[in-house]
XYZ file of C-alpha atoms in Angstrom:
681
model
C 166.838 281.623 182.780
C 164.229 283.877 180.742
C 164.498 282.515 176.893
C 165.220 286.031 176.205
C 168.717 286.071 178.334
C 169.554 282.714 177.190
C 169.295 283.559 173.617
C 171.469 286.725 174.353
C 174.327 283.976 176.388
C 174.245 281.810 173.585
C 174.966 284.666 171.317
C 178.430 285.677 172.522
C 179.608 282.095 172.321
C 181.600 282.132 169.199
C 182.604 279.343 169.127
C 179.370 277.559 169.896
C 178.121 274.202 167.652
C 174.382 273.655 167.458
C 172.331 272.642 170.275
C 172.681 269.061 171.767
C 175.264 268.812 169.088
C 178.668 266.514 170.477
C 181.833 268.934 169.520
C 184.650 266.332 167.267
C 187.481 265.854 169.659
C 189.791 262.565 168.509
C 189.123 259.073 168.951
C 189.050 258.451 173.251
C 189.933 261.001 173.570
C 187.571 263.569 175.750
C 184.042 264.626 174.391
C 182.271 267.656 174.992
C 178.254 267.888 174.488
C 176.266 270.907 175.087
C 172.689 270.780 176.347
C 170.607 274.014 177.093
C 172.959 275.920 179.561
C 175.280 273.439 180.488
C 178.463 272.130 178.663
C 179.341 268.823 179.737
C 183.019 267.495 178.893
C 183.401 263.861 179.685
C 185.958 261.314 179.626
C 185.147 257.887 180.411
C 184.172 257.679 183.876
C 183.422 261.297 184.540
C 181.926 264.297 183.331
C 182.324 268.266 184.411
C 179.957 269.889 183.843
C 179.900 273.216 183.421
C 177.630 275.776 183.864
C 177.461 278.679 181.183
C 175.594 281.424 183.397
C 176.342 281.727 185.534
C 179.793 280.575 186.062
C 180.150 276.522 187.768
C 181.745 273.588 187.680
C 180.506 270.368 188.353
C 182.171 267.095 188.479
C 180.242 264.302 188.411
C 180.992 259.796 188.117
C 178.787 257.920 186.995
C 176.521 259.929 186.468
C 176.353 260.829 190.796
C 178.131 264.684 191.704
C 181.103 264.054 194.080
C 182.395 268.184 193.529
C 180.758 271.638 192.690
C 182.373 274.509 192.775
C 180.123 277.268 195.417
C 176.940 279.094 194.477
C 179.124 281.931 194.493
C 181.626 282.047 191.876
C 183.697 278.945 191.520
C 186.846 281.205 191.362
C 187.789 284.565 192.577
C 190.746 286.908 192.493
C 191.848 290.288 193.949
C 192.196 293.123 191.013
C 191.730 296.459 190.697
C 188.149 296.904 192.233
C 188.770 294.520 194.714
C 187.662 291.382 194.666
C 186.244 290.363 191.474
C 183.605 287.322 190.883
C 183.004 284.687 187.361
C 179.887 285.281 185.228
C 179.506 283.582 182.946
C 181.056 281.684 179.314
C 181.876 284.068 176.337
C 183.691 281.519 174.676
C 184.294 278.140 174.581
C 186.407 275.811 172.206
C 187.918 271.987 173.181
C 190.867 271.480 170.586
C 194.014 268.291 171.658
C 191.883 267.192 174.422
C 191.446 270.742 176.612
C 188.420 272.675 176.976
C 189.781 276.509 176.813
C 187.245 278.835 178.158
C 187.152 282.669 178.873
C 184.861 283.618 181.203
C 183.714 287.719 181.656
C 183.148 288.662 185.208
C 182.673 291.373 187.612
C 185.301 293.948 185.896
C 183.822 294.614 182.152
C 187.917 294.872 181.138
C 188.914 291.168 183.227
C 188.140 288.373 182.270
C 188.782 284.381 183.234
C 190.638 282.257 181.060
C 190.328 278.456 182.307
C 191.205 275.339 181.155
C 190.489 272.184 181.857
C 193.018 269.148 180.357
C 191.288 266.099 181.246
C 193.167 262.801 181.893
C 192.810 259.329 183.353
C 190.962 259.123 186.537
C 192.139 263.606 187.558
C 191.566 266.995 185.397
C 193.625 269.579 185.523
C 191.981 272.447 186.011
C 194.005 276.086 185.253
C 192.551 280.049 185.560
C 194.445 282.805 184.516
C 192.961 286.664 184.642
C 193.030 289.005 181.628
C 192.794 292.464 181.096
C 194.497 293.252 184.711
C 196.509 293.058 186.873
C 195.462 290.685 190.211
C 197.270 290.103 193.580
C 195.315 286.751 194.563
C 193.579 284.128 193.443
C 191.042 281.498 194.526
C 188.955 278.856 194.269
C 186.024 277.507 195.423
C 183.591 274.018 196.362
C 180.414 273.556 197.673
C 181.607 271.710 200.817
C 178.164 269.757 201.115
C 178.448 268.090 197.238
C 181.615 266.125 198.265
C 180.613 264.433 202.127
C 182.706 264.425 203.973
C 186.193 266.309 203.762
C 189.986 264.682 204.833
C 193.445 265.926 204.066
C 195.567 269.373 204.461
C 197.481 267.847 207.872
C 197.076 269.964 210.937
C 194.498 272.496 210.816
C 194.677 275.942 212.159
C 191.252 277.846 213.448
C 189.985 280.176 215.243
C 189.768 278.704 218.496
C 191.689 279.265 221.359
C 195.128 277.130 221.941
C 194.349 276.302 217.872
C 196.150 274.481 216.718
C 198.188 272.896 219.337
C 194.215 270.958 221.351
C 191.952 270.804 218.173
C 192.200 269.285 214.883
C 188.303 267.926 213.256
C 188.204 264.884 211.637
C 186.457 265.010 209.232
C 187.169 268.861 208.684
C 183.966 269.914 207.592
C 182.828 268.264 211.227
C 184.451 271.795 213.175
C 181.605 274.188 214.162
C 182.203 277.991 214.957
C 185.226 278.669 215.471
C 186.859 276.341 215.627
C 186.185 275.583 211.518
C 188.978 275.537 209.633
C 190.545 278.805 209.013
C 194.224 279.476 208.199
C 196.026 283.157 206.620
C 199.744 281.386 206.657
C 199.367 278.360 205.049
C 202.134 277.814 203.005
C 205.319 276.059 203.255
C 207.032 277.877 205.181
C 203.890 277.548 207.743
C 205.440 275.407 210.776
C 202.469 272.964 210.729
C 203.040 270.193 208.732
C 200.282 271.187 205.804
C 199.374 270.102 202.390
C 197.367 271.839 199.617
C 196.276 268.655 199.342
C 192.041 266.911 200.446
C 190.394 264.227 199.635
C 186.750 263.715 200.463
C 183.898 260.624 200.907
C 182.683 260.841 197.057
C 186.589 259.776 196.199
C 187.260 263.477 195.263
C 190.479 265.102 195.638
C 192.026 268.878 194.835
C 195.174 269.347 194.904
C 196.434 273.358 194.423
C 200.289 273.336 192.939
C 201.726 276.378 194.030
C 204.293 277.184 196.814
C 202.239 280.604 197.219
C 201.659 281.836 200.734
C 197.555 280.272 200.337
C 194.728 281.294 203.066
C 192.877 278.537 203.444
C 188.690 278.786 204.756
C 186.626 275.253 205.526
C 183.775 277.359 206.149
C 184.222 279.947 208.752
C 184.969 282.487 205.477
C 181.695 281.713 204.167
C 179.197 278.841 206.160
C 179.640 275.903 203.790
C 182.174 276.753 201.058
C 185.696 275.642 200.924
C 187.551 279.272 200.142
C 191.032 277.837 198.801
C 192.738 281.571 197.742
C 196.549 282.287 196.479
C 198.892 285.277 197.310
C 200.868 286.863 195.088
C 199.413 285.749 192.020
C 197.675 285.937 188.545
C 197.313 282.839 188.029
C 196.271 278.994 189.878
C 196.713 275.376 188.630
C 194.570 272.850 190.352
C 194.158 268.504 189.935
C 190.851 267.932 190.787
C 190.863 263.846 190.649
C 187.847 261.697 190.627
C 188.659 258.448 191.693
C 186.170 255.451 192.886
C 187.692 256.184 197.145
C 189.420 257.828 198.350
C 192.468 255.608 199.383
C 192.910 256.038 195.027
C 192.847 259.779 195.433
C 194.530 259.679 198.012
C 197.651 257.287 196.516
C 196.759 259.608 193.056
C 198.018 262.248 195.040
C 201.261 260.855 196.210
C 202.642 259.829 192.514
C 202.397 263.487 192.594
C 204.402 264.535 195.693
C 206.170 261.476 195.765
C 206.193 258.692 198.494
C 209.229 258.460 200.802
C 212.578 257.394 199.425
C 213.783 256.351 203.450
C 212.452 255.902 205.983
C 214.665 258.167 208.413
C 214.497 256.245 211.590
C 215.916 253.354 211.785
C 214.233 250.019 213.024
C 215.346 250.284 216.192
C 213.788 253.369 216.579
C 210.536 252.064 216.112
C 210.701 249.446 218.559
C 210.913 251.553 221.493
C 210.328 255.267 222.428
C 212.803 257.948 222.666
C 212.835 260.239 226.158
C 212.504 263.785 225.763
C 212.935 266.260 229.351
C 210.345 268.786 227.604
C 207.514 267.883 228.981
C 209.239 266.657 232.536
C 210.965 269.552 233.456
C 210.200 272.412 231.089
C 212.918 274.848 230.627
C 214.181 274.070 234.541
C 216.238 271.520 233.243
C 219.617 270.933 234.735
C 222.461 268.365 234.559
C 221.772 266.400 238.430
C 217.888 266.700 237.468
C 218.551 265.265 234.315
C 220.633 262.364 235.035
C 219.148 261.662 237.769
C 215.900 260.605 235.281
C 217.438 258.985 232.900
C 219.148 256.309 235.836
C 215.440 256.622 237.397
C 213.645 255.489 234.072
C 216.532 252.474 233.714
C 216.839 250.998 236.831
C 212.398 250.599 236.558
C 213.001 248.901 233.005
C 210.902 251.676 230.935
C 212.308 250.457 227.414
C 213.769 253.608 225.598
C 217.096 254.428 222.618
C 217.681 257.914 223.415
C 217.802 260.400 226.361
C 217.445 263.867 224.886
C 218.149 266.665 226.882
C 215.044 269.436 225.478
C 215.050 273.597 225.456
C 217.031 274.652 228.670
C 220.902 273.604 228.384
C 221.590 276.698 225.959
C 223.612 279.613 227.104
C 221.182 282.254 225.389
C 218.724 280.731 222.524
C 221.077 280.835 219.668
C 224.362 280.052 221.707
C 226.000 276.133 220.854
C 227.423 276.228 224.516
C 226.352 274.757 228.072
C 224.704 277.397 230.354
C 225.873 276.790 233.851
C 223.311 274.670 234.694
C 225.310 271.941 233.126
C 228.600 272.288 234.901
C 230.023 268.551 233.710
C 227.800 267.964 229.819
C 231.101 265.588 228.427
C 230.142 263.866 231.573
C 226.362 263.650 231.825
C 227.047 262.426 228.122
C 229.151 259.679 229.006
C 227.047 258.423 231.629
C 223.659 258.440 229.592
C 225.781 256.527 226.778
C 226.873 254.275 229.819
C 223.042 253.016 230.171
C 222.922 251.583 226.987
C 220.988 254.994 225.927
C 221.387 257.430 222.600
C 221.921 261.395 224.027
C 220.318 264.267 222.100
C 219.356 267.864 222.699
C 217.017 270.679 220.655
C 218.434 272.399 218.892
C 216.920 276.123 217.040
C 217.364 277.939 213.455
C 216.296 281.142 215.269
C 219.090 283.044 217.289
C 217.812 285.765 220.356
C 219.511 288.722 219.391
C 221.383 288.398 222.877
C 223.288 285.725 221.897
C 226.825 285.641 221.439
C 226.307 284.131 218.162
C 224.129 287.075 217.194
C 226.478 289.956 216.512
C 228.513 286.464 214.833
C 226.262 286.008 212.292
C 225.318 289.900 212.112
C 228.293 291.139 211.186
C 229.046 287.974 208.612
C 225.464 288.162 206.708
C 224.537 285.000 207.686
C 220.601 285.916 208.585
C 218.118 286.091 206.666
C 217.348 289.866 204.911
C 214.153 292.528 206.853
C 211.753 292.569 203.200
C 211.707 296.360 204.028
C 215.258 297.355 204.706
C 217.526 294.535 203.184
C 220.355 295.995 204.959
C 219.449 294.907 208.013
C 218.265 291.230 209.258
C 215.182 290.299 209.273
C 213.071 290.243 213.308
C 211.154 287.338 214.001
C 208.905 286.653 216.711
C 209.415 283.210 218.096
C 208.554 282.078 221.570
C 211.690 282.507 223.290
C 211.726 285.682 222.321
C 212.511 287.868 219.155
C 215.209 286.342 217.245
C 217.559 286.509 213.598
C 216.955 283.035 211.652
C 219.900 281.647 209.695
C 220.635 281.556 206.240
C 220.226 278.964 205.124
C 220.045 280.502 200.923
C 223.368 281.142 201.826
C 226.186 278.595 201.098
C 228.372 280.072 203.732
C 225.995 280.587 206.650
C 224.613 277.116 205.104
C 227.793 275.454 206.302
C 228.693 278.333 209.520
C 225.796 276.712 211.248
C 226.034 272.459 209.863
C 229.402 273.126 211.642
C 228.098 274.237 214.674
C 226.572 271.212 215.899
C 229.015 268.751 214.083
C 231.504 270.693 216.638
C 228.904 270.434 219.373
C 229.216 266.835 218.350
C 232.446 266.343 219.360
C 233.074 268.336 221.902
C 229.710 266.461 223.896
C 229.528 262.923 222.235
C 226.231 263.793 221.457
C 224.579 261.839 218.141
C 221.667 263.762 216.820
C 219.366 266.520 217.563
C 215.673 267.601 218.484
C 215.567 270.840 215.727
C 212.459 272.522 216.805
C 212.369 275.342 214.291
C 211.093 277.240 211.312
C 213.665 277.000 208.489
C 212.577 280.380 206.667
C 210.608 282.745 207.396
C 207.675 284.727 205.149
C 208.113 288.360 206.854
C 211.911 287.612 205.667
C 213.271 288.465 202.328
C 214.759 284.917 200.630
C 217.980 285.086 199.188
C 217.733 286.153 195.322
C 216.535 283.663 192.870
C 214.842 281.282 196.068
C 211.307 280.931 197.327
C 210.060 279.634 200.474
C 210.187 276.272 198.657
C 213.610 276.334 198.301
C 214.129 277.024 201.688
C 211.714 274.164 203.194
C 214.542 272.219 200.815
C 217.520 273.690 202.747
C 216.093 272.437 205.831
C 215.355 269.857 204.463
C 218.562 268.304 203.778
C 219.912 269.986 206.395
C 218.525 267.318 208.538
C 219.179 264.726 206.508
C 222.629 265.239 208.106
C 222.238 264.228 211.488
C 220.096 261.426 213.653
C 216.923 263.123 214.456
C 216.665 259.780 216.949
C 212.633 259.592 216.212
C 211.856 262.230 217.094
C 211.952 263.840 213.488
C 211.420 266.894 211.817
C 208.627 269.883 210.400
C 209.339 269.592 206.978
C 206.482 269.770 205.473
C 205.089 269.813 201.312
C 204.146 268.829 197.802
C 207.299 266.377 197.427
C 208.762 266.838 200.801
C 207.158 263.425 201.524
C 210.055 261.676 200.373
C 212.907 262.403 202.658
C 210.972 260.362 205.103
C 211.752 261.890 207.977
C 209.570 261.271 211.545
C 207.395 263.891 211.958
C 205.696 264.559 215.425
C 202.100 266.571 215.887
C 202.212 269.797 217.069
C 202.755 270.258 221.200
C 198.905 269.573 223.432
C 197.893 269.990 226.488
C 198.297 266.739 228.752
C 194.863 266.656 228.816
C 192.265 263.803 227.492
C 191.255 265.975 224.554
C 194.501 266.671 223.325
C 194.540 263.084 223.177
C 191.960 263.002 220.914
C 193.570 265.724 219.021
C 196.174 264.443 218.931
C 195.228 261.570 216.963
C 193.222 262.807 214.794
C 196.378 265.385 213.455
C 197.962 261.756 212.701
C 195.117 260.286 211.078
C 195.681 263.795 209.083
C 199.044 264.240 208.509
C 199.476 259.958 207.758
C 196.870 260.746 204.749
C 198.987 263.619 203.228
C 202.216 261.484 203.003
C 204.135 261.232 205.819
C 204.135 257.970 206.826
C 206.013 258.215 210.021
C 204.036 259.832 212.040
C 203.641 259.740 217.097
C 201.774 262.357 218.886
C 203.468 264.763 220.537
C 205.157 263.477 223.791
C 202.803 260.924 225.957
C 201.109 262.793 227.995
C 201.030 265.642 226.341
C 202.726 269.170 227.812
C 202.032 272.837 226.471
C 203.094 274.309 230.265
C 200.215 272.473 231.504
C 199.555 270.770 235.173
C 200.854 266.817 234.546
C 198.294 265.027 233.778
C 196.404 262.715 234.838
C 197.267 259.204 236.243
C 194.555 257.832 233.586
C 194.942 260.774 230.933
C 199.113 258.257 230.825
C 197.711 254.990 230.306
C 196.008 255.500 228.352
C 198.315 258.085 226.421
C 200.971 255.413 226.001
C 198.101 252.594 224.827
C 197.365 255.001 222.060
C 200.904 255.346 220.942
C 201.807 251.595 221.298
C 199.328 251.375 218.493
C 201.253 254.132 216.120
C 203.780 253.698 213.917
C 206.391 255.306 216.684
C 206.439 256.589 220.388
C 207.664 259.284 222.003
C 207.722 260.015 225.493
C 208.849 262.986 228.292
C 206.260 262.518 231.492
C 207.766 259.906 233.789
C 205.479 257.263 234.411
C 207.428 256.935 237.858
C 207.127 260.704 238.974
C 207.250 263.992 237.363
C 207.826 268.433 238.895
C 204.485 270.115 237.915
C 204.978 273.319 237.112
C 202.133 274.624 237.564
C 202.064 273.362 241.510
C 205.422 274.391 242.203
C 205.884 270.652 243.675
C 206.822 266.604 242.733
C 203.695 264.369 242.513
C 204.574 260.707 241.853
C 202.691 258.554 240.220
C 201.402 254.969 241.916
C 203.061 252.047 240.598
C 200.408 250.744 238.336
C 200.731 253.860 236.117
C 204.358 252.601 235.302
C 203.165 248.826 235.167
C 200.149 249.806 232.325
C 202.880 252.088 230.871
C 205.330 249.383 230.009
C 203.203 247.240 229.201
C 202.285 249.200 226.343
C 205.516 250.070 225.852
C 206.434 246.096 225.181
C 203.174 246.035 223.366
C 205.070 248.048 220.668
C 208.511 246.358 220.787
C 206.077 243.547 220.380
C 204.892 244.798 217.285
C 208.153 245.998 215.399
C 208.020 243.629 213.187
C 205.092 243.979 211.755
C 205.449 247.740 211.680
C 208.493 247.355 209.797
C 206.512 246.226 207.271
C 204.518 248.380 206.685
C 207.475 250.231 206.669
C 209.024 249.160 203.952
C 205.171 248.965 202.164
C 205.508 252.765 202.924
C 208.571 253.174 200.888
C 207.566 251.409 198.022
C 204.394 252.579 197.700
C 203.699 255.465 199.842
C 201.355 253.968 202.058
C 200.591 255.030 205.367
C 200.909 252.508 208.624
C 198.098 254.140 210.675
C 195.379 255.340 208.253
C 191.251 255.842 208.744
C 189.514 252.748 208.975
C 187.412 254.332 205.060
C 190.563 253.701 203.702
C 190.190 249.717 203.243
C 186.838 249.890 204.057
C 185.274 252.312 201.285
C 181.896 251.463 201.376
C 181.219 251.525 205.167
C 179.671 254.078 205.963
C 179.507 254.723 209.289
C 183.556 254.443 209.001
C 183.565 258.020 207.457
C 182.967 259.728 210.664
C 185.325 257.823 213.491
C 187.952 260.015 215.015
C 189.341 257.430 217.809
C 189.447 254.113 215.703
C 192.409 253.463 213.332
C 194.155 250.296 211.060
C 197.832 250.635 211.736
C 199.118 248.621 208.159
C 195.493 247.167 207.261
C 195.381 243.954 209.845
C 194.733 245.626 212.967
C 192.410 247.921 214.459
C 192.764 249.872 216.562
C 190.033 251.569 219.546
C 191.418 253.084 222.591
C 189.738 254.336 225.319
C 190.866 257.884 224.896
C 188.516 259.675 227.084
C 187.308 258.794 231.001
C 186.339 255.787 232.321
C 186.670 252.356 231.604
C 184.673 251.847 228.807
C 183.714 253.168 225.093
C 181.994 252.497 221.890
C 183.297 250.233 219.030
C 182.517 249.797 216.153
C 184.073 247.573 213.327
C 183.629 247.226 209.409
C 181.938 244.463 207.927
C 184.079 240.939 207.893
C 185.853 238.891 210.636
C 187.435 240.129 213.647
C 188.865 239.099 216.262
C 188.433 240.207 219.759
C 192.585 240.302 221.652
C 191.327 241.048 225.064
C 188.692 238.700 225.158
C 189.924 235.812 222.771
C 187.593 234.662 220.593
C 185.782 235.998 216.817
C 183.411 238.730 216.447
C 181.642 239.829 213.284
C 181.382 243.577 212.045
C 179.007 245.618 214.209
C 179.071 247.961 217.144
C 179.829 247.341 220.161
C 178.091 249.790 222.933
C 179.942 249.965 226.789
C 182.906 248.367 225.075
C 183.991 247.423 228.942
C 188.048 247.927 228.940
C 189.834 249.091 232.213
C 193.222 250.638 233.005
C 195.574 248.066 232.090
C 193.002 246.582 229.052
C 194.022 247.795 225.168
C 191.015 247.206 222.845
C 192.513 245.832 219.703
C 191.343 243.808 216.859
C 193.007 242.448 214.323
C 191.197 241.256 210.767
C 190.619 237.675 209.806
C 191.618 236.329 206.557
C 194.735 238.653 205.759
C 198.493 237.543 205.454
C 198.817 239.059 209.136
C 195.998 237.517 210.672
C 197.164 234.615 212.032
C 200.665 236.111 213.318
C 199.324 239.290 214.862
C 197.072 236.631 216.991
C 200.374 235.067 218.322
C 202.093 237.822 219.107
C 199.205 239.587 220.282
C 198.436 236.851 223.004
C 195.936 235.093 221.141
C 194.305 231.339 220.844
């Protein structure tokens, strides 16, 4: 910047003290210093550096940059002149520990008022548009300034088949169409998403909103994290400045809350739930479902519930069995006689050909159209066009709940797989309610029933308290889908939902059944996760694509059963982690760098994880009988080899189809117990 331009900028700073002076502040409070073209707000171990012109914000800890706003502008908004960006600071002042900035923009009529409120290891960053009406406000960060990025939950991109078939870990690792780009990011999304991100540099970002967002991590603009909130003229963000990524996560849990309980009882952690979907899809009937249960039972495959998925309703939204199920009560009785619980799939979407649609429409129980409130809102889902039960209407809530209770009484149903959205942004909420309110109402409804460890997709800041089991999105039936499932579990675990499971073992997505290798490796990976969700029988499965039955060789059932027995063996250890999650919000399945923040290699590893802090899982997630393994610093017990090894990289670790690479961390309170139960010395 030229000297003349600098003098012009400084002349407009109406509250500017002399150069290099320290702005007085309360004792032990934040300190503001101006040097040249920068303002530096220091609070304890971190500082926030504000570029005066062009306006920018850089966060530093111990003198090292941990997060910086993008060069194209720290903020922008959509106003009368379209996209409008900040230019330079007009004035500033520090009072009562808050730095208040007025920032000029590319629209002369508009300014941004930016407030920075320092606190211990974090600061509030608030901006509001002054002078014009704005419809969207965004904050933008330089991805590279913070190292690798994590958080968010399930990630949508522009790739075909996404978000079901892809999940970047870390988030910035994606390239091209697989880069994160979600224009419908919000509390009503079907995806498990959270407005929270954390980074390798131990910075973090929380956007405090219940509005719809557009989130792009490098897709809309190369190298930029664009976080834009719709239907607002202001934006409230918290920036965390911590010493480790795990500490950032813990800070966020302090805001979002931890689980108040585990929604699944201990026995549902111990063995799988068996669901009919990938085994039959919609072609299930009473005869085939019972034969499925009988075969699994006869082969001694463990399980706590037999869950009947989509395909049983007369119409979607009618709580009546169709003709494929001539005697549902007898089916339920036989399932119970085999010592399983019995569950069914349900949804709040009511298709327009359903008998219940006419009833709900006549009584006003459906969400209303945004454009014509005299009509029900029509939404499109994977089974057609439908109305959506308005849980904001107390009578509609009771009607839907009573339908479920009546279904339980008539047929001896123990619980439900809730597979639905509780709100749709295309519909109008009831007066005084928001999308977040519908999330709460849906959670309260589901919480009244046994979800049989299949969980419910309820999310957004504050939903952590319900302690629901979280199942990932449907996956394909190949190794790349298994890899995506692992990454999504890590992503959802580290935004506050510890009770995770993958999509049903072996995947689904209407594809041909998994190969024997995929099915076994998926079962092994799931065994080292909090809960297990099964469908494809390791004995035989119907191939919907080629219209034929496929029988797996006997070794598949043997290896599958071994994996489930391992999971049962680990249940006492897992229950300890459940108690810890309820006490502190600590994830059960977590990335290696949560326990080893100084291990740089750990930040890019997507195929290993820690279960608790003492057991490292490195399952084979691709074709073959070997894999490379990274062990963080320290001593580890190799369960398969029955020997102690040091940290470092193992190239081509041998693991035939029956071998699951596991390593017990030495020197913890769980070391001896884990080595003992896993068959060690």
